[in-house]
Structure formats: structure tokens, C-alpha cells
Amino acid sequence: MSKEIDYDEAERLLRDTWQEVTGSNAGPYVDEYILQQGLKQILAADKYGTRTFKYILVTNVLAKTVNPDVHALALKDNSNLDGSFNSGGLATDVVTDWEKDNGERLGGSNEPRTNSVYYRQAELNTDYEAWDDDLYQTLIRILTELEERSSEGKLEPINMLRQTMHVVSQLEPTTVSYMNPPDVSYIDLNEAVEQYLEKSGTGERLAAVAAGVLDAQYFVGDRTDYYIKVDHVNVADENSSAAGDIEIFKSEDEDTLIQAIEVKDKPATKADIQHSISTGREHELDEYMFITGRGFQSIDERERAMDAISDAEIELVVVTKIDLLSSLKFQGRAGRTRFRESVGEFLNDMRAQEGSKSDWKQMIESL
């Protein structure tokens, strides 16, 4: 039978335990050497191909601490294990938010469930062929130890959570932070940003830069009644209710939508324009912005797209990369300083790839 997890209680416990562990020199919290080493092996592993193991480990240890009746090897509600629960939901709704606020030490995933270990299994199974099978089997052994020893009264789940947090705290944070130079000319900044955008970064670079330009625009205009939200580019349109890759609201409660922007780093098509028009109408917007980083696929495709814009019932504004960066000319040094800060923050918020964040840090500090 499926077990419930109180997400509010889980979030409180996770954050409180993190503060407890990082605020003291206590530990280790578990005596078993195999558990201490197993946690280190999983959590300190290279992130490529192993990130999901880290989320499963933290999430299932947390779940077992919140509700001892859950099974530590379960991944989904429909698991045949006695004590099944929705591990993926807890990871996405609680663990990823805590991680974002504390350095993204697990790897900064937006959605851990996209990995096959999550979506092809209802529970961890030793017969499943994982990309890194040795680490996968270690994950199973560690959670099996937790399940068996806690049921025997030989291990308190809260101590396992403390030990897990202790190991995570030893990892290097991956969020970008840097010294922002106070006085950079527009010419130098424009050249540096253009070079930064030459590498696609799956589109997240252009989205963060576009959001930074918009934030600087509102900042210079002395507007305080706005909140910019950037969807990660890996969030598929059909899985998102967002009005665009970038949304601007009157406040953080997201009740009143002011503006929506679609960001396309690859060459655009008529279909992309039609999709934006449809989305704008769906969200009852009079105007919709479409930012293209690499123009259209061809001259003919651009003409077909312009025809679609002419026939649209809303105004669709196409903004090129040159248009976008040129607008920084009108925002002054204060606005451009704000822009540099904002892009780094948006890259962190959208959990961009480590390379996108580190390249921005390197670029800013080289100016």
C-alpha cells in the first residue's frame, strides 16, 4: 500500500537538518563504516551519468526519516514493495528547491525523474542495467542497510539523514558567484556577451541573457512591481503551463502576467512563430515577444513567418540577438552592471549547466 509523505514536514526537516549539520562540528552520525563510505562514494561521484543516484539517495533517506513506514528502495506509488511512495515527486518538489538554495551540490537538476533509473522502475532493482552499475549497486546496498537496520531498531533514520547532509556539505557548491566589475564599457561588454553566446548551451545562455536585459530595463525604469521568471529550456512545452521561456509578473505570487517571451537559440521556423502566436492568444496577451538568436532557417522561411505574423490576431515582436544586446546602450552603466549581476542569478535560478555558469563567471571577471 502506498504511503504518504508530508512535503511541508519533509522540507522543514531537510532544511533544519542541513542547518544543524553545517552549523556544528559533530559527526560522524552513523557508526557503520560501510554506510559512511557508501554515502561518500555516491554523493562525491562524478556528476556525469550518476546525478540521479544522488537525488534518489537524499530523497529516500529523507522520506524514511519523515515516515518510517516507507520502503527505502521504493521509487513510485505503484511499487510492489510494502511502503511504496512517490520518490520522484518528493525529489522534484522538495529536494531540488533545497539544493538550489544551498549551492547545487548534487548537480543542479531541474527534474531528476527524467533519468531512466526513475522512469523505468517502480523500485530499485539489482537486475536493472544502469549506466554506472557499480555505483548503482552501491546505492541499493546503502538503502537496503537503512531499510533493514532501521526496522530492527539498530539505526535511526534521522542519523542517516544527518550523515547524508554531512557528506553533501563537504562537496563544492556549483552555483556561480563572482566579483562584478563596476565600470565596463558597452563595447567591451557587448563583445564579451557575443562570444559567450557563440556556444549554445542548449539555449539556456540566450534565455538568461535575455532575462538579464529585461531585468536591467525594469531596473533603470525604476520599476519595482515586477518579477521575472525563467523556465529552464529543458522543460518541454507540453509539460509546462508557462506562457513563454521568460515570464514577467507584477509580483512573485505570479497572479498578473505582464509580458511573455519565447527564446529560440536555433534557427527559427514559421511553426515556431505560429506556436508563439497560439501561446500568446491562449494567455490573452495583446503582445508577444519572440527572441531569435540565430535568425530563421532560410529567407523563404522568414518570409513565411512574417506572413504568419501579419495575419496574427496579436502583435508578435521578433527580436534578434543584435537587437537584444543593442538595447543595453540605453541602460547606462548602472543598468549594465545590473545586467551582469542578473544573468548570473538567472543561470543559477534555472539550474543551468555548470559550463554555462562557469563561463559567465570567467567572462565577467575578465572584463
PDB file of N, CA and C in Angstrom, residues 8 29 44 77 110 117 126 176 186 215 227 292-293 315 328 363:
ATOM      1  N   ASP A   8       5.517  19.388   3.401  1.00  0.00           N
ATOM      2  CA  ASP A   8       5.886  20.517   4.252  1.00  0.00           C
ATOM      3  C   ASP A   8       6.806  20.057   5.384  1.00  0.00           C
ATOM      4  N   TYR A  29      27.643  10.679  12.272  1.00  0.00           N
ATOM      5  CA  TYR A  29      26.329  10.455  12.874  1.00  0.00           C
ATOM      6  C   TYR A  29      25.899   8.996  12.805  1.00  0.00           C
ATOM      7  N   ALA A  44      29.878  11.882  -3.878  1.00  0.00           N
ATOM      8  CA  ALA A  44      31.062  12.549  -4.413  1.00  0.00           C
ATOM      9  C   ALA A  44      31.435  12.040  -5.799  1.00  0.00           C
ATOM     10  N   ASP A  77       4.629   5.139  -6.474  1.00  0.00           N
ATOM     11  CA  ASP A  77       3.470   4.679  -5.703  1.00  0.00           C
ATOM     12  C   ASP A  77       3.066   3.260  -6.065  1.00  0.00           C
ATOM     13  N   ASN A 110      16.907  20.059 -12.645  1.00  0.00           N
ATOM     14  CA  ASN A 110      15.562  20.613 -12.549  1.00  0.00           C
ATOM     15  C   ASN A 110      14.548  19.517 -12.265  1.00  0.00           C
ATOM     16  N   VAL A 117      16.565   5.519 -14.645  1.00  0.00           N
ATOM     17  CA  VAL A 117      16.515   4.804 -13.370  1.00  0.00           C
ATOM     18  C   VAL A 117      15.207   5.108 -12.653  1.00  0.00           C
ATOM     19  N   THR A 126      18.171  -4.809  -8.400  1.00  0.00           N
ATOM     20  CA  THR A 126      19.566  -5.166  -8.671  1.00  0.00           C
ATOM     21  C   THR A 126      19.770  -5.661 -10.097  1.00  0.00           C
ATOM     22  N   VAL A 176      27.036  29.930  -9.413  1.00  0.00           N
ATOM     23  CA  VAL A 176      28.019  30.919  -9.829  1.00  0.00           C
ATOM     24  C   VAL A 176      27.986  32.134  -8.911  1.00  0.00           C
ATOM     25  N   TYR A 186      30.234  49.704 -22.830  1.00  0.00           N
ATOM     26  CA  TYR A 186      29.272  48.934 -23.618  1.00  0.00           C
ATOM     27  C   TYR A 186      29.979  48.101 -24.681  1.00  0.00           C
ATOM     28  N   ASP A 215      15.549  42.566 -17.067  1.00  0.00           N
ATOM     29  CA  ASP A 215      15.666  42.988 -15.676  1.00  0.00           C
ATOM     30  C   ASP A 215      16.351  44.346 -15.582  1.00  0.00           C
ATOM     31  N   TYR A 227       8.322  40.774 -11.432  1.00  0.00           N
ATOM     32  CA  TYR A 227       9.039  39.547 -11.063  1.00  0.00           C
ATOM     33  C   TYR A 227       9.283  38.757 -12.340  1.00  0.00           C
ATOM     34  N   THR A 292      15.097  35.594 -31.256  1.00  0.00           N
ATOM     35  CA  THR A 292      15.809  34.596 -32.048  1.00  0.00           C
ATOM     36  C   THR A 292      17.308  34.874 -32.009  1.00  0.00           C
ATOM     37  N   GLY A 293      18.059  33.854 -31.619  1.00  0.00           N
ATOM     38  CA  GLY A 293      19.499  34.015 -31.508  1.00  0.00           C
ATOM     39  C   GLY A 293      20.235  33.769 -32.802  1.00  0.00           C
ATOM     40  N   GLU A 315      -0.085  41.116 -31.614  1.00  0.00           N
ATOM     41  CA  GLU A 315       1.162  41.644 -32.149  1.00  0.00           C
ATOM     42  C   GLU A 315       2.321  40.777 -31.674  1.00  0.00           C
ATOM     43  N   LEU A 328      21.119  47.429 -24.537  1.00  0.00           N
ATOM     44  CA  LEU A 328      21.937  47.752 -23.372  1.00  0.00           C
ATOM     45  C   LEU A 328      22.572  49.139 -23.500  1.00  0.00           C
ATOM     46  N   MET A 363      33.898  35.115 -17.835  1.00  0.00           N
ATOM     47  CA  MET A 363      33.757  36.266 -18.713  1.00  0.00           C
ATOM     48  C   MET A 363      33.669  37.570 -17.923  1.00  0.00           C
TER      49      MET A 363
END
